[in-house]
Short mmCIF file of C-alpha atoms and ligand atoms in Angstrom, two decimals:
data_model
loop_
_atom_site.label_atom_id
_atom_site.label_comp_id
_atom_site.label_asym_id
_atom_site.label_seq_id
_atom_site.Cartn_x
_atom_site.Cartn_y
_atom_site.Cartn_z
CA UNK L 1 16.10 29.45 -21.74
CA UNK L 2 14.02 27.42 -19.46
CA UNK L 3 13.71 25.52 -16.37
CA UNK L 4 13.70 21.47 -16.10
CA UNK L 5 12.47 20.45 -13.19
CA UNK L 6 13.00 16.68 -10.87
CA UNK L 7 10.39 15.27 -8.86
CA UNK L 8 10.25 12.47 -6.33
CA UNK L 9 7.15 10.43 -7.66
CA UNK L 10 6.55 8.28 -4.46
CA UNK L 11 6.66 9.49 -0.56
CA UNK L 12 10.31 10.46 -0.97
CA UNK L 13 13.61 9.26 -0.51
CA UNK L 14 13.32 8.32 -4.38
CA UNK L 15 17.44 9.14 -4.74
CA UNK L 16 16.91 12.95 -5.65
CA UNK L 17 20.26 13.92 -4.35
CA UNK L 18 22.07 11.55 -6.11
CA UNK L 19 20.35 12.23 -9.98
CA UNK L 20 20.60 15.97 -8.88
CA UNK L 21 24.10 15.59 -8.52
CA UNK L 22 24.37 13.55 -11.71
CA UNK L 23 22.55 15.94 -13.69
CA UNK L 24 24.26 19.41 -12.61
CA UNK L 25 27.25 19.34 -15.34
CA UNK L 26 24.22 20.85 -17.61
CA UNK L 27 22.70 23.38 -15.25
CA UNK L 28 24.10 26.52 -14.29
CA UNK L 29 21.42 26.52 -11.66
CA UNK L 30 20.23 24.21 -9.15
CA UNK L 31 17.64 25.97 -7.13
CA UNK L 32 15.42 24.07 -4.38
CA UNK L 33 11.83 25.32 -4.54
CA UNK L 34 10.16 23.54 -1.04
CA UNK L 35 10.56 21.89 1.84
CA UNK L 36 13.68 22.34 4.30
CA UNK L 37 15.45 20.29 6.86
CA UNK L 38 12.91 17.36 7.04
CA UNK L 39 14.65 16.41 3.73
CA UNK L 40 17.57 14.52 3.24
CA UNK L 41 19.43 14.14 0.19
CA UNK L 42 21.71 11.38 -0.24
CA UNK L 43 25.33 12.21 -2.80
CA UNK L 44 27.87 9.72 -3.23
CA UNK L 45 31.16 9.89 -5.24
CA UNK L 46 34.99 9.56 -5.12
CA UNK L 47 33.93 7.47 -2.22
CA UNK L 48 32.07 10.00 0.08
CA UNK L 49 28.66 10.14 1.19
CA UNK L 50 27.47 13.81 1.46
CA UNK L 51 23.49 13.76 2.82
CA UNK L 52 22.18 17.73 2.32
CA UNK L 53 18.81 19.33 3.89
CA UNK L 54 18.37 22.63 2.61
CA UNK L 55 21.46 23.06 0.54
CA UNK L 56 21.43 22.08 -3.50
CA UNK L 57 22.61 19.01 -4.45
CA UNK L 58 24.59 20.87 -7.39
CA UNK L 59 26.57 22.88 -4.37
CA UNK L 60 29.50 19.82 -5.00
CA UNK L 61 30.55 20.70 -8.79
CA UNK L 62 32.56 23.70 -9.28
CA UNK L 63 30.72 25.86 -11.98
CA UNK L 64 27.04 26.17 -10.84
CA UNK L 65 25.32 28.68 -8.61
CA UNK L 66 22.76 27.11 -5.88
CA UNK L 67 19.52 28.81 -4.92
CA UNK L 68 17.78 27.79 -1.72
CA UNK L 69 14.14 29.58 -3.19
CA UNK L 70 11.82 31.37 -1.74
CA UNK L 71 9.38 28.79 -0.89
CA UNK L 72 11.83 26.77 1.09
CA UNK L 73 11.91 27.12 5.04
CA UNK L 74 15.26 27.59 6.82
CA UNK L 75 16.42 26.18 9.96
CA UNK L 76 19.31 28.45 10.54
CA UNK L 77 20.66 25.85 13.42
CA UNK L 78 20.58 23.04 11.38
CA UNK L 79 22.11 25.25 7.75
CA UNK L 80 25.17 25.92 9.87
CA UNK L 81 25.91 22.34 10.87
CA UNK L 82 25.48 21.52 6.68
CA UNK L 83 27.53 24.22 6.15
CA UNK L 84 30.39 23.31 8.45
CA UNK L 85 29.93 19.68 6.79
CA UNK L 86 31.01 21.21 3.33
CA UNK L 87 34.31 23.02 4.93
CA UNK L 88 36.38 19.84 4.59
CA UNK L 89 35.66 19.29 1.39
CA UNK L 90 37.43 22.82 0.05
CA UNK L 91 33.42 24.45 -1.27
CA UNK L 92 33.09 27.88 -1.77
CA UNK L 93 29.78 27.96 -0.57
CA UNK L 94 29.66 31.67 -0.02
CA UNK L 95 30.72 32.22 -3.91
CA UNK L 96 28.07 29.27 -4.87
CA UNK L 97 25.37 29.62 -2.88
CA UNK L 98 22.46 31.90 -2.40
CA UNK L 99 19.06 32.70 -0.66
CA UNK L 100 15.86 34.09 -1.54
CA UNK L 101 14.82 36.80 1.06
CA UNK L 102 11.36 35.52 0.62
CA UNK L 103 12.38 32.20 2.12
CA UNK L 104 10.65 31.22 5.55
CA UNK L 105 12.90 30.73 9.17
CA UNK L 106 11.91 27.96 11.09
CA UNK L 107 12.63 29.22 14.80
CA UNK L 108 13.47 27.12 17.62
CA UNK L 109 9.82 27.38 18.98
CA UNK L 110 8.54 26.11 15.92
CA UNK L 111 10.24 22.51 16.47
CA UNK L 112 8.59 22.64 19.81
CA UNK L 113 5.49 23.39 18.28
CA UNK L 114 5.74 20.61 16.01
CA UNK L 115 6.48 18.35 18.89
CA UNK L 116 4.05 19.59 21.05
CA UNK L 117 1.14 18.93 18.15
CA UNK L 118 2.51 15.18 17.42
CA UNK L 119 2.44 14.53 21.26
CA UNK L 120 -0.96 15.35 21.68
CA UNK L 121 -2.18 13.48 18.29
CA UNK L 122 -0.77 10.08 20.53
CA UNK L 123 -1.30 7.19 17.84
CA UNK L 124 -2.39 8.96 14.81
CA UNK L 125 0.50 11.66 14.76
CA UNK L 126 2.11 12.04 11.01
CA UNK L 127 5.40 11.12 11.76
CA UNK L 128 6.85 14.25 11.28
CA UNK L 129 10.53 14.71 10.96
CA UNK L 130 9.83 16.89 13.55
CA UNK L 131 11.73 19.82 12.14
CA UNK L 132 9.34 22.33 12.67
CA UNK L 133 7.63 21.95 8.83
CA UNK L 134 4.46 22.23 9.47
CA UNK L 135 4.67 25.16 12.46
CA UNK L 136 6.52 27.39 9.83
CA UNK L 137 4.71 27.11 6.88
CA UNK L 138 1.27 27.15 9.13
CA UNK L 139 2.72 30.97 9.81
CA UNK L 140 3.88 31.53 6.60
CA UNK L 141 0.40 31.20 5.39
CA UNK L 142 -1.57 32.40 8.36
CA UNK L 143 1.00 35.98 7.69
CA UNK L 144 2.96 35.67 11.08
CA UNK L 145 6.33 34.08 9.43
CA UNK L 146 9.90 35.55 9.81
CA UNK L 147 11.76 35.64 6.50
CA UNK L 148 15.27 35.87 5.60
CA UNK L 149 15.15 39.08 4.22
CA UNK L 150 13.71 40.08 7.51
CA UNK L 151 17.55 39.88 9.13
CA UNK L 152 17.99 43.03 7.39
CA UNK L 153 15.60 45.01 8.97
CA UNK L 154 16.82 46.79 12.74
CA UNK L 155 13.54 45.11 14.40
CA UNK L 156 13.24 41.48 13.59
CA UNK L 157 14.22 40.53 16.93
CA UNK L 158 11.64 42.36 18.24
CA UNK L 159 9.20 40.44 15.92
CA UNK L 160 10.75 37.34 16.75
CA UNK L 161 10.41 37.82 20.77
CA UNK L 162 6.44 38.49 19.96
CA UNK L 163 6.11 35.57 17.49
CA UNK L 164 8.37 33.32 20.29
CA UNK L 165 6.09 34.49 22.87
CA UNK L 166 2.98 33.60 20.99
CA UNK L 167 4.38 30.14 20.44
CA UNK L 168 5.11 29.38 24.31
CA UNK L 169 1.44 29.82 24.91
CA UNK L 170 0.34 27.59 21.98
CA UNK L 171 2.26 25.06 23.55
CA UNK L 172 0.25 25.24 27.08
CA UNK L 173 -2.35 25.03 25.06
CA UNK L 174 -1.06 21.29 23.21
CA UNK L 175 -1.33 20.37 27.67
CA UNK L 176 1.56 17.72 26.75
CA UNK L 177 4.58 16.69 28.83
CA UNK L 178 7.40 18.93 27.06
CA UNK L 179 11.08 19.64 28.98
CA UNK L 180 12.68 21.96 27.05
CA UNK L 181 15.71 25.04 27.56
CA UNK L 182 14.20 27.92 25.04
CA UNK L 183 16.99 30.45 26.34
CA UNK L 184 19.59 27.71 25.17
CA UNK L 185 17.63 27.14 22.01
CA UNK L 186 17.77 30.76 21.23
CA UNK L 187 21.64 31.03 21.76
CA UNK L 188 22.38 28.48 19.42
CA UNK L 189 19.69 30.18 17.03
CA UNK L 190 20.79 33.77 17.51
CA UNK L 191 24.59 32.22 17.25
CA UNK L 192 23.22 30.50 13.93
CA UNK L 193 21.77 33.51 12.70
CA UNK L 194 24.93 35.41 12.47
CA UNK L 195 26.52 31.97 10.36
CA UNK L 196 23.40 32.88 7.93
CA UNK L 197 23.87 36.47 7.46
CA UNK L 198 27.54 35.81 5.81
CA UNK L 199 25.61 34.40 2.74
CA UNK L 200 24.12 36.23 0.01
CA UNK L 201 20.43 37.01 0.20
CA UNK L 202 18.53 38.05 -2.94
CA UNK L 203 15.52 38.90 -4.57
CA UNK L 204 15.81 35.36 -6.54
CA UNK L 205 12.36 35.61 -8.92
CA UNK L 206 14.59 38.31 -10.59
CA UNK L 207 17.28 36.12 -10.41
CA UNK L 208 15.92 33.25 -12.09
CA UNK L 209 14.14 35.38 -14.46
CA UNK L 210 17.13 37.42 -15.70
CA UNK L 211 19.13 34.35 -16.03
CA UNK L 212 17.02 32.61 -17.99
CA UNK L 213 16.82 35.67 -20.55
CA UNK L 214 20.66 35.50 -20.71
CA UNK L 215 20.71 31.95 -21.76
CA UNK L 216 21.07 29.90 -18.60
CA UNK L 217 19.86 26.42 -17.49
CA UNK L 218 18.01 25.48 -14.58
CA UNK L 219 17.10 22.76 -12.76
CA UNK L 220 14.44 22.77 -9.85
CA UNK L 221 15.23 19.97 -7.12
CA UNK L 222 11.95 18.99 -5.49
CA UNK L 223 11.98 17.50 -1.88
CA UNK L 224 9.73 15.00 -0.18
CA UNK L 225 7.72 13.31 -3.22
CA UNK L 226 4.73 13.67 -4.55
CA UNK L 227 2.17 11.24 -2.08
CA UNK L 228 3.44 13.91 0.99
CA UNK L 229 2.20 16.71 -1.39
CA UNK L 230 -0.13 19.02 0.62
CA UNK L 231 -2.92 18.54 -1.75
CA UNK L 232 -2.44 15.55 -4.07
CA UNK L 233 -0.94 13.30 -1.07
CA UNK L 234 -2.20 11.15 1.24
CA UNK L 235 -3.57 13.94 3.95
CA UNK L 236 -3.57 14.22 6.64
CA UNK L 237 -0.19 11.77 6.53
CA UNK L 238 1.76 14.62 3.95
CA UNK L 239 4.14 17.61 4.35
CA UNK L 240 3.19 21.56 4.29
CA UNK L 241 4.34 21.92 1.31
CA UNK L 242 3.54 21.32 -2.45
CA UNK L 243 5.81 18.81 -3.47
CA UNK L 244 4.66 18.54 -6.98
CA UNK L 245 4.99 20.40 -10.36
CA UNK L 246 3.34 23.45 -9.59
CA UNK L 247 5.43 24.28 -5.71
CA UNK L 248 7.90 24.91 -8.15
CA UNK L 249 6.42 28.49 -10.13
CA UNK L 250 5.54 29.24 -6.36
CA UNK L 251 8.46 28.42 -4.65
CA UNK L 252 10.88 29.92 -7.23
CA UNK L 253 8.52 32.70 -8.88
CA UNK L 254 8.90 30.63 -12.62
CA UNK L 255 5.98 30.79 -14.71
CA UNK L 256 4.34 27.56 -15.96
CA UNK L 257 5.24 28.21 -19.50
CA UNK L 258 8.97 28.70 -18.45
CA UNK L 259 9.03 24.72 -17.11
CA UNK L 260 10.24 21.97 -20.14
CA UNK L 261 11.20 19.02 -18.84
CA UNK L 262 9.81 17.34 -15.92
CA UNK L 263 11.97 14.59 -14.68
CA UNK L 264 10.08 12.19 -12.70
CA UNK L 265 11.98 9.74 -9.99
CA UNK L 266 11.01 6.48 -8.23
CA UNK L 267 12.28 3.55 -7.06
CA UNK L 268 11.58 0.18 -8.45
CA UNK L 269 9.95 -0.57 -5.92
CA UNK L 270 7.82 1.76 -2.96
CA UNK L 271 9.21 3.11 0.74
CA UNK L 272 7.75 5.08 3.29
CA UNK L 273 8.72 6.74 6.09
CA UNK L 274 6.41 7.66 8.71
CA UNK L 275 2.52 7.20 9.31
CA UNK L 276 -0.15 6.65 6.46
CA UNK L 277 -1.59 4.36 4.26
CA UNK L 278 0.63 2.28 1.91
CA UNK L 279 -1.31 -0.16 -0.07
CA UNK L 280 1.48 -2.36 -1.31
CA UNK L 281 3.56 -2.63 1.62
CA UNK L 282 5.02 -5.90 2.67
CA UNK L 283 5.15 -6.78 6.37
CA UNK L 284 6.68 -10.82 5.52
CA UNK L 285 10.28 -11.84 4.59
CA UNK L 286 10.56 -9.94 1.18
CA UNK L 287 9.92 -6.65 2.71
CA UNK L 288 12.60 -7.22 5.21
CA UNK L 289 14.88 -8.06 2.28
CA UNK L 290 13.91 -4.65 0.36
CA UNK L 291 15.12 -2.91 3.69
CA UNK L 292 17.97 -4.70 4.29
CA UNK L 293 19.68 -5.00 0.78
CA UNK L 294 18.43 -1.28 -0.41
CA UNK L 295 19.25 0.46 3.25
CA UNK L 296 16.49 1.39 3.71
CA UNK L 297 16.66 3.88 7.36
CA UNK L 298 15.61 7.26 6.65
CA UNK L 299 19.10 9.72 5.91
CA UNK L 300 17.26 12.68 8.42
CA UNK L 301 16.11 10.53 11.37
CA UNK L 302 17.46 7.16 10.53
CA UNK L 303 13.88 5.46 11.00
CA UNK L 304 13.39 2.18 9.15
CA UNK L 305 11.21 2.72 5.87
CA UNK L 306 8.29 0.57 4.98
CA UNK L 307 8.98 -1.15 2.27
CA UNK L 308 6.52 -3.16 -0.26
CA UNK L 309 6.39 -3.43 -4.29
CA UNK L 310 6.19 -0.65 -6.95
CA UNK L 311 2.40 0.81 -7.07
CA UNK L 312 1.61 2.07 -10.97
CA UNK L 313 -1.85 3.01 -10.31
CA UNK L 314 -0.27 5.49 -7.33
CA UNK L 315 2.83 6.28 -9.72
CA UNK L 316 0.50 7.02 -13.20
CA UNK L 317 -1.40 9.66 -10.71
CA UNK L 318 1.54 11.45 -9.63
CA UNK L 319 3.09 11.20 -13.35
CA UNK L 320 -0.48 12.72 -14.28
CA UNK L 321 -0.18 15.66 -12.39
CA UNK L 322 3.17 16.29 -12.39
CA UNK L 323 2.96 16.21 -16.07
CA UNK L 324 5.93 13.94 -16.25
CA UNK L 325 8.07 13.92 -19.52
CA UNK L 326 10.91 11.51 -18.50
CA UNK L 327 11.56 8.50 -15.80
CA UNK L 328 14.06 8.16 -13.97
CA UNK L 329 14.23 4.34 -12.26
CA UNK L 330 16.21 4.17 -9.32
CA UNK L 331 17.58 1.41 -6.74
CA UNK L 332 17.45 -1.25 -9.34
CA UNK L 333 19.83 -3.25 -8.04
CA UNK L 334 18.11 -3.40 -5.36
CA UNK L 335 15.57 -6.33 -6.29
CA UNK L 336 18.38 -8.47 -7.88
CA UNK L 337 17.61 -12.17 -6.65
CA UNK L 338 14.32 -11.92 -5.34
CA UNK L 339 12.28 -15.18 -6.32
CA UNK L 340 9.50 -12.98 -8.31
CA UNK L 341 8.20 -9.41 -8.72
CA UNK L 342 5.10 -7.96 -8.14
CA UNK L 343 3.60 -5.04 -9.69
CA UNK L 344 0.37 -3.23 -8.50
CA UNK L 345 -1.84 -2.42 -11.66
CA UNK L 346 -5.40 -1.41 -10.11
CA UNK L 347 -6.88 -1.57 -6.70
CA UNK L 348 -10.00 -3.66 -5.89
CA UNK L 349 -11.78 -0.57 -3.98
CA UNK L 350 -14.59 -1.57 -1.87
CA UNK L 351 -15.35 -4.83 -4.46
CA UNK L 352 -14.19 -2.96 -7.63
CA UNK L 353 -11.78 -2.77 -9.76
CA UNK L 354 -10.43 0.78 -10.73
CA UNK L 355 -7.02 2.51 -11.90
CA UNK L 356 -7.65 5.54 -10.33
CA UNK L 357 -6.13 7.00 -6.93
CA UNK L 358 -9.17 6.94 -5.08
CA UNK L 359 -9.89 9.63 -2.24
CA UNK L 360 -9.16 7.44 0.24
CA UNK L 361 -6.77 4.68 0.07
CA UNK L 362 -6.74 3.08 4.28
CA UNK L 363 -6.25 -0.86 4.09
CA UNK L 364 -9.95 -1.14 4.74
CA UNK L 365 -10.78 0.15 1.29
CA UNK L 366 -7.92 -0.90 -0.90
CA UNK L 367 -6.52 -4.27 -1.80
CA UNK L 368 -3.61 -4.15 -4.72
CA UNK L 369 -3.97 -6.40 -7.60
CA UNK L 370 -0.38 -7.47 -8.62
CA UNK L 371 0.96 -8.86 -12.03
CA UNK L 372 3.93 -11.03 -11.26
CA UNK L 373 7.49 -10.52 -13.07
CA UNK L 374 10.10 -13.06 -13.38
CA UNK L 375 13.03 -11.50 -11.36
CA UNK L 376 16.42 -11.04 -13.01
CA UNK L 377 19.59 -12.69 -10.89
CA UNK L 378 22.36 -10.63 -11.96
CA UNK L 379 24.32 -8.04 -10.37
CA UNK L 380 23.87 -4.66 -11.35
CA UNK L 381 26.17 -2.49 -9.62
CA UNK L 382 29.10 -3.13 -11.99
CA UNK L 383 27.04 -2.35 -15.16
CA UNK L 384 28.12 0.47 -17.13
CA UNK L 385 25.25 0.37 -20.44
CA UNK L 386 21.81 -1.01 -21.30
CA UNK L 387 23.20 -3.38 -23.52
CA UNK L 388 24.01 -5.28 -20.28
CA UNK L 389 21.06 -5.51 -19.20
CA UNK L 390 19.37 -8.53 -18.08
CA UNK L 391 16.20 -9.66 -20.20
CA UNK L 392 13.97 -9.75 -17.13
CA UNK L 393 15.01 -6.33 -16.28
CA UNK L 394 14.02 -5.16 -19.73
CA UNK L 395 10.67 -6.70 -19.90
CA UNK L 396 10.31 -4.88 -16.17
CA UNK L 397 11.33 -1.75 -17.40
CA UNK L 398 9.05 -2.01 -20.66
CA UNK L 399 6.06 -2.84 -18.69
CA UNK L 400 6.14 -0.11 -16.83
CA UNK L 401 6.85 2.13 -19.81
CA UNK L 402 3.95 0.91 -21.64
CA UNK L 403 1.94 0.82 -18.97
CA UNK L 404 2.90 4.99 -17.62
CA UNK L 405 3.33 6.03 -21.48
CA UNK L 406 6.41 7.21 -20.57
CA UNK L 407 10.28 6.33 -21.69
CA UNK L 408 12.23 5.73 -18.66
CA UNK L 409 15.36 7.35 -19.57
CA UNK L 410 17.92 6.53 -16.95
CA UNK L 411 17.98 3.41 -14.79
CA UNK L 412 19.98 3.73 -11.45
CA UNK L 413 22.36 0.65 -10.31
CA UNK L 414 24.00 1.68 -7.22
CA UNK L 415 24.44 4.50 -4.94
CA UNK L 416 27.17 6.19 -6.69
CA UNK L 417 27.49 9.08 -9.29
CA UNK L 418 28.68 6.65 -11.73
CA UNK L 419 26.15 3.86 -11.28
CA UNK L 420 24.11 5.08 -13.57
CA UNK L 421 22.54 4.45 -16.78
CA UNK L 422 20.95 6.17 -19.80
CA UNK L 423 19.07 4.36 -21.85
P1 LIG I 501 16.39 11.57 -1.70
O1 LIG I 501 15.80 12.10 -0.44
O2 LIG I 501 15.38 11.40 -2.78
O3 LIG I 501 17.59 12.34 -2.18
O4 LIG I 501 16.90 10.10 -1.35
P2 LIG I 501 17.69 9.67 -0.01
O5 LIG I 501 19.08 10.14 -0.12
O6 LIG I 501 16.94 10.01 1.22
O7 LIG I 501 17.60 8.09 -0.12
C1 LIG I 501 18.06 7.38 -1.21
C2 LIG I 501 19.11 6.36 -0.71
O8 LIG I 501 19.36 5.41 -1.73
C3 LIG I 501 20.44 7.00 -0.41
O9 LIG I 501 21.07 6.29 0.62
C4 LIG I 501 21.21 6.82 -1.72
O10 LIG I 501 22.60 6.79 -1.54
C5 LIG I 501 20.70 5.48 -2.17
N1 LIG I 501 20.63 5.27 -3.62
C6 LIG I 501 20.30 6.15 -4.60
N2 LIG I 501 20.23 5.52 -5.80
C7 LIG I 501 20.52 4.23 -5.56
C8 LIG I 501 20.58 3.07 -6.40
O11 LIG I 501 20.34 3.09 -7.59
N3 LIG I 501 20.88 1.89 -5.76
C9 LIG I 501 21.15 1.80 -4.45
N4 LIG I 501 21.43 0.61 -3.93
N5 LIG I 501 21.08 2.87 -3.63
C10 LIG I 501 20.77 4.06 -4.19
P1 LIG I 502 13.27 13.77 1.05
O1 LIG I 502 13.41 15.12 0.38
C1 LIG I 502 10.70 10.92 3.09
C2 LIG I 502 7.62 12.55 5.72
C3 LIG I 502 7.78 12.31 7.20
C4 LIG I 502 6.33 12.31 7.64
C5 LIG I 502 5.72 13.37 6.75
C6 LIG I 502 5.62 14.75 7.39
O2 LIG I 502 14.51 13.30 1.71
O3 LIG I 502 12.68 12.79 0.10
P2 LIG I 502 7.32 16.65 8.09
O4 LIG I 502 8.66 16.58 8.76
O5 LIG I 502 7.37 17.26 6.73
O6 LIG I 502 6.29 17.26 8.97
O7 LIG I 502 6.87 15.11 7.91
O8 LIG I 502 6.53 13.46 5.60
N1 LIG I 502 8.78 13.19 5.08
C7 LIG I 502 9.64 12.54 4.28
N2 LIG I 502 9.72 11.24 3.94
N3 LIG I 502 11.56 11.80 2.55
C8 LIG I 502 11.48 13.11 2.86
O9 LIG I 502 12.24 14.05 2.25
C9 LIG I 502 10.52 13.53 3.79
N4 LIG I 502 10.17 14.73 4.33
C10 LIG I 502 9.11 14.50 5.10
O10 LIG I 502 8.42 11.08 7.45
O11 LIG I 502 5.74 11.08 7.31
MG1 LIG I 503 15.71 11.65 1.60
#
């Protein structure tokens, strides 16, 4: 069989958790492929909100397995506290849940490390999550990381204590203001550790490759989206990670030819959280209404999000190299009731007009050109079908088809499991 994957098309918080959650009655596997705790995926249902970091937003239906893959970086302090979150709710996370021994640790001096560097870059610091992201995958590539299969071996601690050391220095080096316990850090790590080591770890490219010869389904959950991808996003404002199509052969050891469907997520409109350039955002009254009636505070460090209208020359790019088969519209509801809609189509770029996602896309450079919508009044939260639909939404949703050649398959009303609709 093969492997369908779901992407967040914009800078992230698209509603991944949710339309992973929706989707896993056909999977037997969910497996994450990148990023770690500076995600934060948002699953409602039976009236709960559940928001995971590192776990699989399938780990909530009883039949499939989760895989945390190997090109996902674990913060074993902040994995406990998710796990003790799914202990009320009856999970049998050590039955459903396992971890690639390739996977990356993020140690405690790594979030100082990521502090330290977005101290000293004063005004134009990224905005990091600051969940030590960037520190651990800056090892992971420079050969100094600690991985999980690592916690097997009699002397990781003794690698750890020389990596930790190393790190201390680096952070003289950053000459910023930092207060910080490491010995107390390191208790709650070593303590977290131990929580870790009760799970399964596993060579998971075998995994994934053995159970797609016996006939399962898989689907890869992206984090972040694709404008914070390391290459294709808007550096240096991105995460460490590729975000897009390809992080996931990499970060789960599937080959291209394995990957069929590429489910591709936004929401009707454009957020961002932390620094960077945004070409469509909205600083007036209608931004503040985006924020307000779509909640817009960030689910890891409850920052607000910028808000502004839906960019297509921004989303056509990352369908483009994503390789997009299906959309998936999100937060519709959302823009019920707004006087208008605007939709960016080009950019005038330095006194032209172009479609493309130029190299660089700062305010100085980039002014949107908007075509305007009528805006539908209805609510959406209580619809069930398409047929309901109203006509304004439809000619919204068939611009944006014609314009991204692309069907847009599903068309989310509300925060819940149920609120949402195929077409
Ligand atoms: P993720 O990181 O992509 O999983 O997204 P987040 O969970 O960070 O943010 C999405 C937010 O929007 C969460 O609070 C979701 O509960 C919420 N959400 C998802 N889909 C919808 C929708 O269609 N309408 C509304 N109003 N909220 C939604
Ligand atoms: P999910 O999976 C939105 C942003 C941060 C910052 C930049 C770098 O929930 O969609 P990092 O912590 O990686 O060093 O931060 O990327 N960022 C996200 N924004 N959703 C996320 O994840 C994000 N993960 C990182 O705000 O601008
Ligand atoms: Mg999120």
């Amino acid at each position: 069989m093969t492997v369908d994957l779901l992407l967040g098309l914009q800078w992230g918080d698209e509603g991944k958790g949710k339309i992973v959650d929706v989707l896993t009655k056909d999977y037997d596997i969910i497996a994450r492929f990148q990023g770690g705790p500076n995600a934060g995926h948002t699953l409602e249902f039976d009236g709960i909100k559940h928001v995971l970091r590192t776990i699989p937003s399938g780990i909530f239906h009883e039949k499939s397995m989760n895989l945390i893959g190997n090109g996902v970086v674990i913060d074993p302090v902040v994995f406990k506290k998710e796990l003790e979150g799914l202990i009320q709710f009856d999970i049998d996370y050590k039955a459903k849940l396992l971890i690639s021994r390739k996977a990356h640790l993020i140690l405690p001096t790594h979030r100082l490390l990521d502090a330290a560097s977005e101290a000293s870059k004063g005004k134009a610091k990224i905005g990091s999550t600051l969940k030590g992201i960037g520190p651990t995958y800056m090892d992971k590539t420079g050969r100094n990381g600690i991985r999980v299969g690592d916690l097997e071996l009699n002397n990781w601690k003794e690698k750890y204590r020389n990596l930790a050391n190393k790190h201390e220095s680096m952070i003289g080096f950053y000459n910023v203001d930092m207060q910080y316990d490491l010995a107390e850090m390191e208790v709650e790590f070593f303590n977290a550790v131990e929580t870790l080591k009760e799970l399964t770890f596993i060579d998971s490219e075998a995994y994934l490759n053995d159970a797609m010869k016996s006939g399962k389904t898989i689907l890869a959950e992206g984090a972040q989206g694709s404008l914070l991808d390391i290459d294709f996003g808007t550096y240096p404002f991105v995460t460490s990670s590729t975000t897009t199509a390809a992080g996931a052969c990499t970060g789960l050891g599937i080959a291209p030819n394995k990957v069929k469907d590429v489910y591709g997520i936004f929401k009707a409109y454009t957020t961002r959280v932390g620094s960077g350039p945004f070409p469509t955002e909205l600083f007036d009254k209608v931004g503040l209404e985006m924020a307000k009636v779509g909640r817009e505070f960030g689910a890891v460090t409850g920052r607000p999000r910028r808000c502004g209208w839906l960019d297509l020359v921004a989303l056509k790019y990352t369908c483009e190299i994503n390789g997009v088969t299906k959309l998936m519209m999100m937060k519709s509801d959302v823009l019920s009731g707004f006087d208008s809609l605007e939709v960016c189509t080009a950019y005038n770029y330095k006194g032209k007009i172009i479609k493309h996602l130029p190299y660089n896309i700062e305010p100085e450079n980039v002014t949107p050109v908007y075509s305007k919508f009528k805006c539908w009044a209805a609510d959406l939260t209580k619809m069930t079908h398409a047929d309901q639909f109203p006509k304004e939404l439809i000619a919204y949703i068939e611009f944006l088809e014609k314009e991204l050649e692309i069907p847009i398959e599903v068309v989310s009303v509300g925060p819940d499991r149920k609120q949402t609709i195929y077409r």
